[in-house]
Short mmCIF file of C-alpha atoms in Angstrom, two decimals:
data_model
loop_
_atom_site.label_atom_id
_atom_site.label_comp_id
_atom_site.label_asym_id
_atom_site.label_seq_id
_atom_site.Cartn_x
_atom_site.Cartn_y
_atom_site.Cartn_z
CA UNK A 1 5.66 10.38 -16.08
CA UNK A 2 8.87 11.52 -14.99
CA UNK A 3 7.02 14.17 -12.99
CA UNK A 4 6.49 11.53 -10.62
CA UNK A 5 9.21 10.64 -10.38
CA UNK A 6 11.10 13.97 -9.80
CA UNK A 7 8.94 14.80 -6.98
CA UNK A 8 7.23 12.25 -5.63
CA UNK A 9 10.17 9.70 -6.12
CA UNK A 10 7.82 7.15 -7.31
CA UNK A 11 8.85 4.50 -10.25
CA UNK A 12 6.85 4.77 -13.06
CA UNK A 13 6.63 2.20 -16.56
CA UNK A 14 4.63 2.24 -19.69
CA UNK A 15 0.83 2.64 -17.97
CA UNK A 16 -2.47 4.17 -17.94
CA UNK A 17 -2.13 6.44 -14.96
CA UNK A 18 -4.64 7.40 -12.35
CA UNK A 19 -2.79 10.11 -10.07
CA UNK A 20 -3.80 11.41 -6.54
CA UNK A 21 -1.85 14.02 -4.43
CA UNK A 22 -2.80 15.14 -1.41
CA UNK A 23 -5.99 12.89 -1.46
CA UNK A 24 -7.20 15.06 -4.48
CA UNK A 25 -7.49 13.62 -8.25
CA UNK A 26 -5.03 14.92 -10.73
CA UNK A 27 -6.35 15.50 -14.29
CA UNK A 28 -3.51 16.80 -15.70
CA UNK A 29 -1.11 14.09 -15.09
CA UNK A 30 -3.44 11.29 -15.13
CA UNK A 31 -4.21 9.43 -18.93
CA UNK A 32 -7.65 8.43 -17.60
CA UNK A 33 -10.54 10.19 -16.14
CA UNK A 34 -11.06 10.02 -12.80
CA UNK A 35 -13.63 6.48 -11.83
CA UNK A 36 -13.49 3.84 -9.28
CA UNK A 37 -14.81 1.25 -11.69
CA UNK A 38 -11.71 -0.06 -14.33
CA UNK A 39 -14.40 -2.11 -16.75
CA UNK A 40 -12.58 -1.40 -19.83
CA UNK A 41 -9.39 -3.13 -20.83
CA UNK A 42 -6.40 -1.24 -22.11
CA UNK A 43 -3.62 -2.47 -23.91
CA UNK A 44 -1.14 -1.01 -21.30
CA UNK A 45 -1.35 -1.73 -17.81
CA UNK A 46 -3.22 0.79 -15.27
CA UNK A 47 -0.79 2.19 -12.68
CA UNK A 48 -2.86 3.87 -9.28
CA UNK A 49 -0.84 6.59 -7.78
CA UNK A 50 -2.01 7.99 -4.59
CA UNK A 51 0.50 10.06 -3.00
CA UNK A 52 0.94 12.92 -0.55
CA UNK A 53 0.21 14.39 2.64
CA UNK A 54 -3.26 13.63 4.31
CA UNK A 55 -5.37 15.51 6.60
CA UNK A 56 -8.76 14.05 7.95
CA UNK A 57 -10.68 11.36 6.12
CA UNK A 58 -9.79 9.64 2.99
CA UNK A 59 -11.38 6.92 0.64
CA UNK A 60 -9.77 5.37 -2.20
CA UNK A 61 -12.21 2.95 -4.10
CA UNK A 62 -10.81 0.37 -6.73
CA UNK A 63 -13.31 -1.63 -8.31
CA UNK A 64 -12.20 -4.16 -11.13
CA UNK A 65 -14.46 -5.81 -13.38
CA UNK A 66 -12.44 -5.77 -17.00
CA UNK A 67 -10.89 -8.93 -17.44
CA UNK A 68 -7.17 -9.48 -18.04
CA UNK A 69 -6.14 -6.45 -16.88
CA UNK A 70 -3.28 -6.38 -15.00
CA UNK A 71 -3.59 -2.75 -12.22
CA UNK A 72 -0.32 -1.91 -10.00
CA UNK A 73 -1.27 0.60 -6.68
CA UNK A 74 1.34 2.57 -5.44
CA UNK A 75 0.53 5.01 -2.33
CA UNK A 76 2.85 6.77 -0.31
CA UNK A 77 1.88 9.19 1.71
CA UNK A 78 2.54 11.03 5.40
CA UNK A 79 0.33 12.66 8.16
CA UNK A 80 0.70 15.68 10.27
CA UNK A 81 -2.62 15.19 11.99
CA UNK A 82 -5.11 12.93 12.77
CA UNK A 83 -6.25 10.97 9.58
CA UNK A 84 -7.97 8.14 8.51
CA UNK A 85 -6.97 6.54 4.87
CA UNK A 86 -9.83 3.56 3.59
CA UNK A 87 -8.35 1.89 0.69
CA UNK A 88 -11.61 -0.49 -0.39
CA UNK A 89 -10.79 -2.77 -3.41
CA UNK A 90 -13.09 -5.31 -4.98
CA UNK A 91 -11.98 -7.71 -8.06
CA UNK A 92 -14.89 -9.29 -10.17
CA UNK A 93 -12.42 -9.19 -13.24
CA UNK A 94 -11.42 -12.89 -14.64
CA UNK A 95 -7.65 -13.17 -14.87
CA UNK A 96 -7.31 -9.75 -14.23
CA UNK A 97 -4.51 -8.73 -10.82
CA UNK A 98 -3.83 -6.22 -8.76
CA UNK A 99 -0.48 -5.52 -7.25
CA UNK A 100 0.19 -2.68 -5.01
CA UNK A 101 2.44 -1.08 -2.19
CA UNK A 102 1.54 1.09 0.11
CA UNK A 103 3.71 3.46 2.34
CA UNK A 104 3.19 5.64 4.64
CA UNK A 105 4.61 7.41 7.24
CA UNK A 106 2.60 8.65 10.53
CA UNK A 107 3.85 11.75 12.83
CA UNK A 108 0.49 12.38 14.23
CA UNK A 109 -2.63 9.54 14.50
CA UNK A 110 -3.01 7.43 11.66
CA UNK A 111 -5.78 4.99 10.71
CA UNK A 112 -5.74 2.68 7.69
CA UNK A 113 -8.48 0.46 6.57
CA UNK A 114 -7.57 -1.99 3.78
CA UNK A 115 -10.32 -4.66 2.64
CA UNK A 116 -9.34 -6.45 -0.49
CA UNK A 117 -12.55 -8.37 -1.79
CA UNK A 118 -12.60 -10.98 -4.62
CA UNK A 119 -16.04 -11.40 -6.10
CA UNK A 120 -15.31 -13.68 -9.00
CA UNK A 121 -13.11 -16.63 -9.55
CA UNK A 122 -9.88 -16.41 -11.32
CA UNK A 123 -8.82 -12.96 -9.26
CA UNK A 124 -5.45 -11.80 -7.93
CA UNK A 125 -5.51 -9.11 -5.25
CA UNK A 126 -1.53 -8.88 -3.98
CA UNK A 127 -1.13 -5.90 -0.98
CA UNK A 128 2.19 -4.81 0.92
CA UNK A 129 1.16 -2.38 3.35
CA UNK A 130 4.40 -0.49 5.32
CA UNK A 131 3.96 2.26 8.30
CA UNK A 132 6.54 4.19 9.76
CA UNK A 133 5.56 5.47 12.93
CA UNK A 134 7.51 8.25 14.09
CA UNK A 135 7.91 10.06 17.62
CA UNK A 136 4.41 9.93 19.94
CA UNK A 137 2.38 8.90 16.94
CA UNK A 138 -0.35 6.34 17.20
CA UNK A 139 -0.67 3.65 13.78
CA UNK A 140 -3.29 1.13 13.26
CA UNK A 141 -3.57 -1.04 10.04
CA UNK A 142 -6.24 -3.38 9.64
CA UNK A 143 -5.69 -5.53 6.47
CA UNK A 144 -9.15 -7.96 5.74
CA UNK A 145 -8.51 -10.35 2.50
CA UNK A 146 -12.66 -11.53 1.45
CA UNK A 147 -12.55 -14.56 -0.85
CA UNK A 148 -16.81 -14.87 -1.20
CA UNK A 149 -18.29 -17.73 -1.96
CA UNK A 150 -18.01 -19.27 -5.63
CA UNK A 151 -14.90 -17.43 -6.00
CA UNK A 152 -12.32 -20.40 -6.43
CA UNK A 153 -8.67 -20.07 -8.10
CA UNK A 154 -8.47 -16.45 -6.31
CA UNK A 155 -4.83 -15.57 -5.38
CA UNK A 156 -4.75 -13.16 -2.21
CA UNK A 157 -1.74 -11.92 -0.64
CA UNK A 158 -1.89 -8.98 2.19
CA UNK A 159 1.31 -8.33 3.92
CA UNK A 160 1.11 -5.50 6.76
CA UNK A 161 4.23 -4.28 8.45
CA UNK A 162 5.46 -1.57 10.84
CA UNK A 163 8.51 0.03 11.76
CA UNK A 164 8.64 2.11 15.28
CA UNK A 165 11.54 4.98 15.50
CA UNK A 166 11.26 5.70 18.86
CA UNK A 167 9.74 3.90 22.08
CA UNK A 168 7.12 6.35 22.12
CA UNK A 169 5.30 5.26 18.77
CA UNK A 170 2.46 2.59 18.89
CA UNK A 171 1.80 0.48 15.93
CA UNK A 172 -1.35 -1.83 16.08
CA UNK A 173 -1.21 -4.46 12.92
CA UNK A 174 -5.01 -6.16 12.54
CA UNK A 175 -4.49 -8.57 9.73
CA UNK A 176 -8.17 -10.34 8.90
CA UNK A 177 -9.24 -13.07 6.50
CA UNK A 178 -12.53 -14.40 5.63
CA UNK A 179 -12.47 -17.16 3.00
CA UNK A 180 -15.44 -19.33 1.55
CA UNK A 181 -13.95 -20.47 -1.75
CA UNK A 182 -10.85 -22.61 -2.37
CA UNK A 183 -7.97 -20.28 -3.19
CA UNK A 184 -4.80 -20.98 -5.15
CA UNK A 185 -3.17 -19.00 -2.50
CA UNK A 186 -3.74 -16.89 -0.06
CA UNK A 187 -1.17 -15.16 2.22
CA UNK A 188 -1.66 -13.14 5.25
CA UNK A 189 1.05 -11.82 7.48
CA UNK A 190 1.89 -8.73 9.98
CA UNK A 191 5.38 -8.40 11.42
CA UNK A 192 7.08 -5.49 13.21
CA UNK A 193 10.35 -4.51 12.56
CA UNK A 194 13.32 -3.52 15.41
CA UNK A 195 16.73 -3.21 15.21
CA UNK A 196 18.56 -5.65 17.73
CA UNK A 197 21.83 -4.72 19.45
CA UNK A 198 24.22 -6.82 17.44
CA UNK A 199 22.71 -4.77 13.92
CA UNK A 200 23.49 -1.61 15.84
CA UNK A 201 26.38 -2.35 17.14
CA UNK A 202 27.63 -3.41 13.52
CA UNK A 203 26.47 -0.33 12.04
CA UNK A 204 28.19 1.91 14.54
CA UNK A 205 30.91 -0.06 14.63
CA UNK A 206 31.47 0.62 10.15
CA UNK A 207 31.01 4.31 11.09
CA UNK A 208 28.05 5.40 11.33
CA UNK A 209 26.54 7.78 13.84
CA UNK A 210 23.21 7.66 15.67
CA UNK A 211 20.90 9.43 13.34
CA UNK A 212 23.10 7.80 10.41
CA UNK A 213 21.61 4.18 11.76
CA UNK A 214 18.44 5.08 12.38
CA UNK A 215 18.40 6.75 8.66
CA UNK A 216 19.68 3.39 7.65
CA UNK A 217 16.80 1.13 9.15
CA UNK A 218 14.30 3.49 7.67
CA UNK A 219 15.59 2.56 4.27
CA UNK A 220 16.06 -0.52 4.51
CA UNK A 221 12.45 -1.13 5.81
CA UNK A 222 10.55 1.29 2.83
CA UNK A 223 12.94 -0.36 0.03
CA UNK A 224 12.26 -3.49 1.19
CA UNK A 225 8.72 -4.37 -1.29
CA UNK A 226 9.28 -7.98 -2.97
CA UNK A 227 5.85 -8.02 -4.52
CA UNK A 228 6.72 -5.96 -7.97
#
């Protein structure tokens, strides 16, 4: 997979891949055929790459009933007009986890829908969800972790974050839980990120100009994923 690498910049390991650019299903690079339903397990992990620049509407549907399979989700994509991204996972598969990151970055309007579901016990759904919203764009994440009923020993984790580079962006974080079972865990946070005048101040101050800072942040917040 070190085609993803090379131009997407994405990390890649030892995987069954399922590939997406530009919201459109990749054959070639992918190991598996394209499905929403992962009801067979493989010895290797499946790895969930969805990356690219959106236009419109977009659906991504991840529906896990094999059990003890572990799936990783890594999306990173941009806009340059209106979109909408819906990212609808459900996990009915006993010990089996998902793991996933999602970045994007927003120079237009941007809409993301996340609902992570668990329908059986013994389920791990584990989300980090960044945006990046850039001059006079408008963000909103909504992030809604479903334990149903029955479901106990679930572990759900949905972090949702943004990061505003000028005054002019708006970022609305929605984070959402509905829980009827008994979890091991389950985690939900939204935080924005800003850089106060002391961090700026130090940055300038080691020799760094304007744009040079601002570059700086922006790293630090995408590179910042603690999950996997």
């Amino acid at each position: 997979m070190s085609y993803m690498w090379n131009k997407f910049n994405i990390k890649t390991f030892p995987s069954e891949t399922l590939v997406y650019v530009d919201g459109v299903f990749q054959s070639d690079i992918s190991t598996l055929a394209e499905t929403e339903n992962i009801s067979t397990k493989y010895d290797l992990p499946i790895h969930i790459i969805y990356v690219g620049t959106l236009e419109r509407e977009n659906t991504l549907n991840i529906n896990i009933t094999a059990e003890n399979q572990p799936v990783f989700l890594t999306v990173d994509i941009k806009n340059k007009t209106p979109a909408f991204l819906n990212i609808f996972i459900k996990n009915a598969g006993k010990n089996s986890e998902l793991r996933g990151h999602i970045m994007m970055q927003n120079y237009s309007d941007l809409v993301t829908k996340i609902i992570a579901e668990h329908t059986a016990p013994d389920t791990g759904i584990l989300l980090q969800s960044k945006i990046i919203g850039n001059k006079d764009s408008y963000s909103k994440i909504s992030g809604t972790a479903i334990i149903n009923q029955g479901c106990p020993h679930t572990k759900s984790d949905i972090r949702l974050s943004g990061y505003a580079t000028d005054k002019s962006a708006k970022i609305r974080l929605n984070p959402v839980q509905r829980i009827k079972s008994v979890p091991d865990f389950a985690e939900h946070s939204a935080y924005m990120m800003h850089i106060t005048a002391p961090q700026e101040d130090y940055l300038r101050t080691a020799g760094l100009s304007g744009a040079e800072v601002k570059s700086a942040m922006i790293e630090a917040f995408t590179k910042d994923f603690n999950l996997f």
